[in-house]
Coordinates of C-alpha atoms and ligand atoms in Angstrom, one line a residue:
Chain A
X1328 CA 0.0 0.0 0.0
X1329 CA 1.3 3.4 -1.0
X1330 CA 0.9 6.1 1.6
X1331 CA 2.1 8.9 -0.5
X1332 CA -0.9 9.1 -2.8
X1333 CA -1.7 12.7 -3.5
X1334 CA -5.0 12.7 -5.3
X1335 CA -8.1 10.9 -4.2
X1336 CA -11.8 10.6 -5.1
X1337 CA -14.0 13.1 -3.3
X1338 CA -16.0 11.9 -0.3
X1339 CA -19.1 12.4 -2.3
X1340 CA -17.9 10.1 -5.0
X1341 CA -16.7 7.5 -2.5
X1342 CA -20.2 7.6 -1.0
X1343 CA -21.9 7.1 -4.3
X1344 CA -19.5 4.2 -4.9
X1345 CA -20.3 2.6 -1.6
X1346 CA -24.1 3.0 -2.2
X1347 CA -23.8 1.3 -5.6
X1348 CA -25.0 4.3 -7.5
X1349 CA -22.2 4.5 -10.0
X1350 CA -22.0 2.7 -13.3
X1351 CA -19.6 -0.2 -13.6
X1352 CA -16.6 1.6 -15.2
X1353 CA -16.5 4.3 -12.5
X1354 CA -17.1 1.7 -9.7
X1355 CA -14.2 -0.3 -11.0
X1356 CA -11.7 2.5 -11.2
X1357 CA -12.6 3.7 -7.7
X1358 CA -12.5 0.1 -6.3
X1359 CA -8.9 -0.2 -7.8
X1360 CA -7.9 3.1 -6.2
X1361 CA -9.4 2.1 -2.8
X1362 CA -7.4 -1.2 -2.9
X1363 CA -4.2 0.8 -3.4
X1364 CA -4.8 3.7 -1.1
X1365 CA -4.9 3.4 2.7
X1366 CA -6.6 6.7 3.2
X1367 CA -9.5 5.9 0.9
X1368 CA -9.7 2.3 2.2
X1369 CA -10.4 3.6 5.7
X1370 CA -12.7 6.4 4.5
X1371 CA -14.7 3.8 2.6
X1372 CA -15.2 1.7 5.7
X1373 CA -16.6 4.7 7.5
X1374 CA -18.9 5.6 4.7
X1375 CA -20.1 2.0 4.5
X1376 CA -20.9 2.0 8.2
X1377 CA -22.8 5.2 7.7
X1378 CA -24.7 3.8 4.8
X1379 CA -25.7 0.8 6.8
X1380 CA -26.8 2.7 9.8
X1381 CA -29.0 5.0 7.6
X1382 CA -30.4 2.0 5.7
X1383 CA -34.1 2.5 6.0
X1384 CA -35.7 0.8 9.0
X1385 CA -39.0 -0.6 7.8
X1386 CA -40.6 0.0 11.2
X1387 CA -39.5 3.7 11.4
X1388 CA -41.8 6.4 10.3
X1389 CA -39.0 7.7 8.0
X1390 CA -39.5 4.8 5.7
X1391 CA -41.7 6.2 2.9
X1392 CA -41.1 3.3 0.6
X1393 CA -42.8 0.0 1.4
X1394 CA -43.2 -3.0 -0.6
X1395 CA -46.8 -4.0 -1.2
X1396 CA -47.9 -6.3 1.5
X1397 CA -47.6 -9.7 0.0
X1398 CA -47.4 -13.3 0.9
X1399 CA -43.8 -14.2 0.8
X1400 CA -44.2 -17.7 2.3
X1401 CA -43.9 -19.4 -1.1
X1402 CA -40.7 -17.4 -1.8
X1403 CA -39.3 -18.4 1.6
X1404 CA -40.2 -22.0 1.2
X1405 CA -38.3 -22.1 -2.1
X1406 CA -35.3 -20.4 -0.7
X1407 CA -34.8 -22.7 2.2
X1408 CA -34.7 -25.7 -0.1
X1409 CA -31.4 -24.4 -1.5
X1410 CA -28.1 -25.8 -0.3
X1411 CA -26.0 -23.5 1.9
X1412 CA -22.4 -22.6 1.1
X1413 CA -20.0 -23.7 3.8
X1414 CA -16.6 -22.8 2.5
X1415 CA -15.7 -19.4 1.4
X1416 CA -14.3 -19.2 -2.1
X1417 CA -11.0 -17.4 -1.7
X1418 CA -10.6 -15.0 -4.6
X1419 CA -8.5 -16.5 -7.3
X1420 CA -5.3 -14.7 -7.7
X1421 CA -5.4 -13.4 -11.3
X1422 CA -2.4 -12.0 -12.8
X1423 CA -2.5 -10.0 -16.0
X1424 CA 0.7 -9.4 -17.8
X1425 CA 1.1 -6.1 -19.5
X1426 CA 3.3 -6.7 -22.4
X1427 CA 4.2 -3.1 -23.1
X1428 CA 6.0 -2.6 -19.9
X1429 CA 9.6 -3.4 -19.2
X1430 CA 8.9 -4.4 -15.7
X1431 CA 5.7 -6.2 -14.8
X1432 CA 3.4 -4.7 -12.3
X1433 CA 0.7 -6.4 -10.3
X1434 CA -2.7 -4.9 -11.0
X1435 CA -5.3 -4.2 -8.4
X1436 CA -7.6 -7.3 -8.0
X1437 CA -10.6 -5.9 -9.8
X1438 CA -8.6 -4.8 -12.8
X1439 CA -6.7 -8.0 -13.0
X1440 CA -10.0 -9.9 -13.0
X1441 CA -11.4 -7.6 -15.7
X1442 CA -8.3 -8.0 -17.8
X1443 CA -8.0 -11.8 -17.2
X1444 CA -9.4 -12.7 -20.7
X1445 CA -6.5 -10.8 -22.3
X1446 CA -5.9 -7.3 -23.5
X1447 CA -5.6 -6.1 -27.1
X1448 CA -3.2 -3.2 -27.3
X1449 CA -3.5 -0.7 -30.1
X1450 CA -1.2 2.1 -31.0
X1451 CA -3.1 5.4 -30.9
X1452 CA -0.6 8.1 -31.5
X1453 CA 3.1 8.7 -31.1
X1454 CA 4.1 6.5 -28.2
X1455 CA 0.6 6.0 -26.8
X1456 CA -1.1 2.7 -26.8
X1457 CA -4.5 1.7 -25.4
X1458 CA -6.2 -1.5 -24.5
X1459 CA -10.0 -1.1 -24.3
X1460 CA -11.8 -2.9 -21.7
X1461 CA -15.6 -2.5 -22.1
X1462 CA -17.3 -2.5 -18.6
X1463 CA -20.7 -0.8 -19.2
X1464 CA -22.6 0.9 -21.9
X1465 CA -22.2 4.4 -20.5
X1466 CA -18.4 4.8 -20.4
X1467 CA -15.3 3.9 -22.5
X1468 CA -12.8 2.2 -20.2
X1469 CA -9.3 0.9 -20.8
X1470 CA -5.7 0.9 -20.1
X1471 CA -3.5 3.6 -21.5
X1472 CA 0.2 3.3 -21.8
X1473 CA 2.5 6.2 -22.6
X1474 CA 6.0 5.4 -23.6
X1475 CA 8.8 7.3 -22.0
X1476 CA 9.1 10.8 -23.4
X1477 CA 5.7 10.8 -25.2
X1478 CA 3.3 13.6 -25.4
X1479 CA -0.5 13.5 -25.9
X1480 CA -1.8 16.1 -28.3
X1481 CA -3.8 18.9 -26.8
X1482 CA -7.3 17.8 -26.2
X1483 CA -10.5 18.5 -24.3
X1484 CA -13.0 16.1 -23.1
X1485 CA -16.6 15.6 -23.7
X1486 CA -18.0 14.7 -20.4
X1487 CA -15.3 13.8 -17.8
X1488 CA -12.3 11.6 -17.8
X1489 CA -11.3 9.6 -14.7
X1490 CA -7.7 8.4 -14.6
X1491 CA -6.0 6.1 -12.2
X1492 CA -2.2 6.1 -12.5
X1493 CA -0.9 2.5 -12.0
X1494 CA 2.8 2.9 -12.7
X1495 CA 5.2 5.6 -13.7
X1496 CA 4.1 9.2 -13.9
X1497 CA 2.9 11.9 -16.2
X1498 CA 2.4 15.6 -16.0
X1499 CA 0.2 18.3 -17.5
X1500 CA -0.4 22.0 -17.0
X1501 CA -2.0 21.4 -13.7
X1502 CA 0.5 19.1 -12.0
X1503 CA 2.4 15.9 -11.8
X1504 CA 0.7 12.6 -11.2
X1505 CA 2.3 9.5 -9.7
X1506 CA 1.3 5.9 -9.0
X1507 CA -2.2 5.5 -7.6
X1508 CA -3.2 9.1 -8.0
X1509 CA -6.9 9.5 -9.0
X1510 CA -7.6 12.3 -11.4
X1511 CA -10.8 13.7 -12.8
X1512 CA -10.8 16.0 -15.7
X1513 CA -13.9 17.5 -17.1
X1514 CA -14.6 19.4 -20.4
X1515 CA -13.3 22.6 -18.9
X1516 CA -9.8 21.3 -18.8
X1517 CA -7.8 21.5 -21.9
X1518 CA -4.7 19.5 -21.3
X1519 CA -1.6 18.1 -22.9
X1520 CA -0.1 15.3 -20.8
X1521 CA 3.5 14.5 -21.1
X1522 CA 5.3 11.4 -19.6
X1523 CA 9.0 11.5 -19.1
X1524 CA 9.5 8.1 -17.5
X1525 CA 6.5 6.4 -19.1
X1526 CA 3.2 5.7 -17.5
X1527 CA 0.5 3.1 -17.3
X1528 CA -3.0 4.3 -16.4
X1529 CA -6.6 3.0 -16.3
X1530 CA -9.0 5.5 -17.7
X1531 CA -12.8 5.9 -17.7
X1532 CA -14.3 8.3 -20.2
X1533 CA -17.9 9.5 -19.5
X1534 CA -20.5 9.0 -22.1
X1535 CA -21.7 12.0 -24.0
X1536 CA -25.0 10.2 -24.7
X1537 CA -27.3 12.9 -23.5
X1538 CA -25.3 15.3 -25.6
X1539 CA -26.7 17.1 -28.6
X1540 CA -25.1 19.3 -31.3
X1541 CA -23.8 22.5 -29.6
X1542 CA -20.5 21.5 -28.0
X1543 CA -20.2 18.5 -30.2
X1544 CA -18.5 20.6 -32.8
X1545 CA -15.5 21.0 -30.5
X1546 CA -14.9 17.4 -30.6
X1547 CA -12.6 15.5 -32.7
X1548 CA -14.8 13.4 -35.0
X1549 CA -12.4 10.5 -34.9
X1550 CA -12.6 10.3 -31.1
X1551 CA -16.3 10.4 -31.2
X1552 CA -16.3 7.6 -33.7
X1553 CA -14.1 5.5 -31.5
X1554 CA -16.3 6.2 -28.5
X1555 CA -19.4 5.2 -30.3
X1556 CA -17.8 2.0 -31.4
X1557 CA -16.7 1.1 -27.9
X1558 CA -20.2 1.5 -26.4
X1559 CA -22.2 0.2 -29.3
X1560 CA -20.9 -3.3 -28.8
X1561 CA -23.0 -3.5 -25.6
X1562 CA -25.8 -1.0 -26.3
Chain B
X1196 CA -8.8 -7.3 20.3
X1197 CA -10.8 -5.4 22.9
X1198 CA -13.7 -5.1 20.5
X1199 CA -13.6 -8.7 19.8
X1200 CA -13.8 -9.8 23.4
X1201 CA -16.4 -7.2 24.2
X1202 CA -18.6 -8.6 21.5
X1203 CA -18.1 -12.0 22.7
X1204 CA -19.2 -11.1 26.2
X1205 CA -22.3 -9.4 24.8
X1206 CA -23.1 -12.7 23.2
X1207 CA -22.6 -15.0 26.1
X1208 CA -25.3 -13.2 28.1
X1209 CA -27.9 -14.3 25.5
X1210 CA -26.6 -17.7 24.8
X1211 CA -29.3 -19.3 26.9
X1212 CA -31.9 -17.9 24.6
X1213 CA -30.3 -19.2 21.4
X1214 CA -29.5 -22.6 22.7
X1215 CA -33.2 -23.2 22.8
X1216 CA -33.5 -21.9 19.3
X1217 CA -31.0 -24.2 17.9
X1218 CA -29.6 -27.2 19.6
X1219 CA -26.9 -29.3 17.9
X1220 CA -28.6 -32.6 17.7
X1221 CA -32.2 -31.6 17.2
X1222 CA -33.5 -32.2 13.7
X1223 CA -33.7 -28.7 12.3
X1224 CA -37.1 -29.0 10.7
X1225 CA -38.7 -29.6 14.0
X1226 CA -37.3 -26.7 16.0
X1227 CA -40.0 -25.0 18.0
X1228 CA -39.2 -21.5 18.8
X1229 CA -41.0 -20.1 21.8
X1230 CA -39.2 -16.9 22.2
X1231 CA -39.9 -13.3 22.0
X1232 CA -38.6 -12.5 18.5
X1233 CA -37.9 -8.8 19.2
X1234 CA -35.4 -9.8 21.9
X1235 CA -33.2 -11.7 19.6
X1236 CA -30.5 -9.9 17.7
X1237 CA -30.0 -10.0 14.0
X1238 CA -26.7 -11.7 14.6
X1239 CA -28.3 -14.5 16.6
X1240 CA -30.9 -15.1 13.9
X1241 CA -28.2 -15.2 11.2
X1242 CA -26.2 -17.7 13.3
X1243 CA -29.2 -19.9 13.7
X1244 CA -29.8 -19.9 10.0
X1245 CA -26.1 -20.6 9.2
X1246 CA -25.5 -23.2 11.9
X1247 CA -28.7 -25.2 11.8
X1248 CA -30.8 -24.1 8.9
X1249 CA -33.3 -22.6 11.2
X1250 CA -36.3 -21.7 9.1
X1251 CA -38.1 -19.7 11.8
X1252 CA -35.0 -17.6 12.2
X1253 CA -34.8 -17.1 8.5
X1254 CA -38.5 -16.0 8.5
X1255 CA -37.6 -13.5 11.2
X1256 CA -34.7 -12.1 9.1
X1257 CA -37.0 -11.9 6.1
X1258 CA -39.5 -9.9 8.2
X1259 CA -36.8 -7.6 9.4
X1260 CA -35.0 -6.9 6.2
X1261 CA -37.3 -7.4 3.2
X1262 CA -38.6 -3.8 3.4
X1263 CA -35.0 -2.5 3.6
X1264 CA -34.0 -4.5 0.6
X1265 CA -37.0 -3.3 -1.3
X1266 CA -36.2 0.3 -0.5
X1267 CA -32.6 -0.2 -1.6
X1268 CA -33.9 -1.7 -4.8
X1269 CA -36.2 1.2 -5.4
X1270 CA -33.5 3.7 -4.8
X1271 CA -31.1 2.0 -7.2
X1272 CA -33.4 0.7 -9.9
X1273 CA -36.5 2.8 -9.6
X1274 CA -38.4 -0.2 -10.7
X1275 CA -40.9 -2.1 -8.5
X1276 CA -40.6 -5.4 -10.3
X1277 CA -36.8 -5.4 -10.1
X1278 CA -37.0 -4.4 -6.4
X1279 CA -39.3 -7.4 -5.7
X1280 CA -36.9 -9.6 -7.6
X1281 CA -34.1 -8.2 -5.4
X1282 CA -35.8 -9.3 -2.2
X1283 CA -35.7 -12.9 -3.7
X1284 CA -32.1 -12.6 -4.9
X1285 CA -30.8 -11.0 -1.7
X1286 CA -32.6 -13.2 0.7
X1287 CA -31.6 -16.3 -1.2
X1288 CA -28.0 -15.1 -0.9
X1289 CA -28.5 -14.5 2.9
X1290 CA -29.7 -18.1 3.2
X1291 CA -26.9 -19.6 1.1
X1292 CA -24.1 -17.6 2.6
X1293 CA -25.2 -17.5 6.3
X1294 CA -22.6 -20.1 7.3
X1295 CA -19.9 -17.7 6.0
X1296 CA -21.0 -14.7 8.0
X1297 CA -18.2 -13.6 10.4
X1298 CA -19.3 -11.6 13.4
X1299 CA -15.8 -10.4 14.1
X1300 CA -16.0 -8.5 10.8
X1301 CA -19.2 -6.6 11.3
X1302 CA -22.9 -6.5 12.1
X1303 CA -25.5 -8.8 10.5
X1304 CA -27.2 -5.7 9.1
X1305 CA -24.0 -4.5 7.4
X1306 CA -23.5 -8.0 6.0
X1307 CA -27.0 -8.1 4.6
X1308 CA -26.6 -4.6 3.2
X1309 CA -23.5 -5.6 1.3
X1310 CA -25.1 -8.7 -0.1
X1311 CA -28.2 -6.8 -1.2
X1312 CA -26.2 -3.9 -2.8
X1313 CA -24.1 -6.4 -4.7
X1314 CA -27.0 -8.5 -5.9
X1315 CA -28.8 -5.3 -7.0
X1316 CA -25.7 -4.1 -8.9
X1317 CA -25.3 -7.5 -10.7
X1318 CA -29.1 -7.5 -11.5
X1319 CA -28.9 -4.1 -13.1
X1320 CA -25.8 -5.0 -15.0
X1321 CA -27.4 -8.2 -16.3
X1322 CA -30.5 -6.3 -17.3
X1323 CA -28.5 -3.8 -19.2
X1324 CA -26.5 -6.7 -20.7
X1325 CA -23.2 -5.3 -19.7
X1326 CA -20.0 -7.4 -20.1
X1327 CA -19.8 -10.1 -17.5
X1328 CA -16.0 -10.1 -17.0
X1329 CA -16.5 -8.8 -13.4
X1330 CA -19.2 -8.9 -10.8
X1331 CA -20.1 -6.8 -7.8
X1332 CA -18.2 -9.1 -5.5
X1333 CA -15.0 -8.2 -7.4
X1334 CA -15.7 -4.5 -7.0
X1335 CA -16.5 -4.7 -3.3
X1336 CA -14.5 -7.7 -2.2
X1337 CA -15.3 -9.2 1.2
X1338 CA -13.1 -7.8 3.9
X1339 CA -10.8 -10.7 3.3
X1340 CA -8.0 -10.8 5.8
X1341 CA -5.3 -11.0 3.1
X1342 CA -2.6 -12.1 5.6
X1343 CA -4.7 -15.2 6.3
X1344 CA -5.0 -16.2 2.6
X1345 CA -2.1 -18.7 2.5
X1346 CA -3.8 -20.9 5.1
X1347 CA -5.8 -23.7 3.7
X1348 CA -9.2 -24.3 5.3
X1349 CA -8.7 -27.8 6.5
X1350 CA -4.9 -28.1 6.9
X1351 CA -5.0 -25.2 9.4
X1352 CA -3.0 -26.3 12.3
X1353 CA -3.3 -30.1 11.9
X1354 CA 0.5 -30.1 12.3
X1355 CA 0.5 -28.3 15.6
X1356 CA 1.1 -30.7 18.4
X1357 CA -1.5 -30.8 21.2
X1358 CA 1.3 -30.6 23.8
X1359 CA 2.6 -27.4 22.3
X1360 CA -0.9 -25.9 22.1
X1361 CA -1.4 -26.5 25.8
X1362 CA 1.8 -24.8 26.6
X1363 CA 0.9 -21.6 24.8
X1364 CA -2.9 -21.8 25.4
X1365 CA -2.9 -18.9 27.9
X1366 CA -1.4 -16.5 25.3
X1367 CA -4.5 -16.8 23.1
X1368 CA -7.4 -14.5 23.4
X1369 CA -10.5 -15.9 25.1
X1370 CA -12.5 -16.3 21.9
X1371 CA -9.5 -18.1 20.3
X1372 CA -9.0 -20.4 23.3
X1373 CA -12.7 -21.4 23.1
X1374 CA -12.3 -22.4 19.4
X1375 CA -9.0 -24.2 19.9
X1376 CA -10.4 -26.2 22.7
X1377 CA -13.3 -27.4 20.7
X1378 CA -11.3 -28.3 17.6
X1379 CA -8.1 -29.7 19.0
X1380 CA -8.9 -30.9 22.5
X1381 CA -12.5 -32.0 22.1
X1382 CA -11.9 -33.0 18.5
X1383 CA -15.1 -31.6 17.2
X1384 CA -15.9 -30.8 13.6
X1385 CA -16.0 -27.2 12.6
X1386 CA -19.8 -27.3 12.3
X1387 CA -20.2 -28.9 15.8
X1388 CA -17.9 -26.4 17.4
X1389 CA -19.7 -23.5 15.7
X1390 CA -23.0 -24.7 17.1
X1391 CA -21.7 -25.3 20.6
X1392 CA -20.1 -21.9 20.8
X1393 CA -23.1 -20.2 19.1
X1394 CA -20.9 -18.5 16.6
X1395 CA -21.1 -18.5 12.8
X1396 CA -19.0 -21.1 11.0
X1397 CA -17.3 -18.2 9.2
X1398 CA -16.3 -16.7 12.6
X1399 CA -15.1 -20.1 13.9
X1400 CA -12.9 -20.6 10.9
X1401 CA -11.3 -17.1 11.0
X1402 CA -10.7 -17.3 14.8
X1403 CA -9.2 -20.7 14.3
X1404 CA -6.9 -19.4 11.6
X1405 CA -5.8 -16.5 13.7
X1406 CA -5.2 -18.8 16.7
X1407 CA -3.2 -21.3 14.7
X1408 CA -1.1 -18.5 13.1
X1409 CA -0.4 -17.1 16.6
X1410 CA 0.5 -20.6 18.0
X1411 CA 2.8 -21.2 15.1
X1412 CA 4.6 -17.9 15.7
X1413 CA 4.9 -18.7 19.5
X1414 CA 6.3 -22.2 18.8
X1415 CA 8.7 -20.8 16.2
X1416 CA 10.1 -18.3 18.8
X1417 CA 10.5 -21.1 21.3
X1418 CA 12.4 -23.4 19.0
Ligands
LIG1120 ZN1 -7.2 7.6 -2.1

């Protein structure tokens, strides 16, 4: 566990994560950060305890939602016919090898699991490669690798981009980002990331699905096409 | 450790109640429960379900939590049918996994919340036909004590000699001693020991692993 992580998800975001309110892509990238970050791992436990204690008590007057009174005895009877599980399945240790790196790194569990079926790396632009990993139909997710000394062309985002640094570092106009940092950039940021030592990230790009013309003109049509392609597989 | 033993004491005061609810040798189908349901904790009910498939206890848990689960479903899915399905999915999971519940790791309510949230998340993903390369249990892994992972369930401590155990017995915590005594000295099965001690099987196993790890360390130092 790294104790020198600088950038973390906000408490609000962690809370939404705990309550299961985020789409899979976002949930995965936060889960990966929480596994790597002691601060957020502790915060998450506190938020979980809060969520549990405020979980609606059916007998309290606060509870406005009630299931319709029904007869659940048939449901219960069917359930208790099922076998119980007596031995905990210890999580399989999945290791994903990332061929582009000189040194191999061990991925957070959730990312290793998601990547277990193999990654297909594609060169995107000078020194940058990506391996897409579709997780839901609202976001475009994947690993991004920047070779040492490479520079991403100036770009803006439609929606927001969430990035978790897994290894190495990169910098842009706003700062330098190291292993396990959690960065969110929205469409207001125009940035030009540079990586001197090389960098491996996991990124989640928000869907512009609710988006109509207007701002769309600002977008690079090729990127839009790639985004559509990524999400249409599961739409 | 302080928390752990405090919890244990809290339980021992109510053991008398639960013993009637679930006794080791009674056929589980015929358990008659003459108790005041409100006086029994969620944890005790869950233990009765996990240790002796107590259907009355499961009924009680169903009464206590189905509204909560429904409310959680409505919040996350905004769909009544799905929320009803969630009651089924989540309570089925409670039944199936009850033996794995570990009271040293949190309350029954917290455990049921986690199961319900995870089943809801998976239900929604399935409904939206999202890729199935991961599930909610990967995103919110059980608070697995990673340092315990190398220990295999059933080999845990078979190699530790009884004589050595007795020598270091005093250095174990009270809950650990109780577990070690049942397994190594009384030679009971995990299931029997869990029922006698009125703790979930999951708790028995994790306390046993901790105790054996501690014994091994002590014996190593000695030798
Ligand atoms: Zn953090």
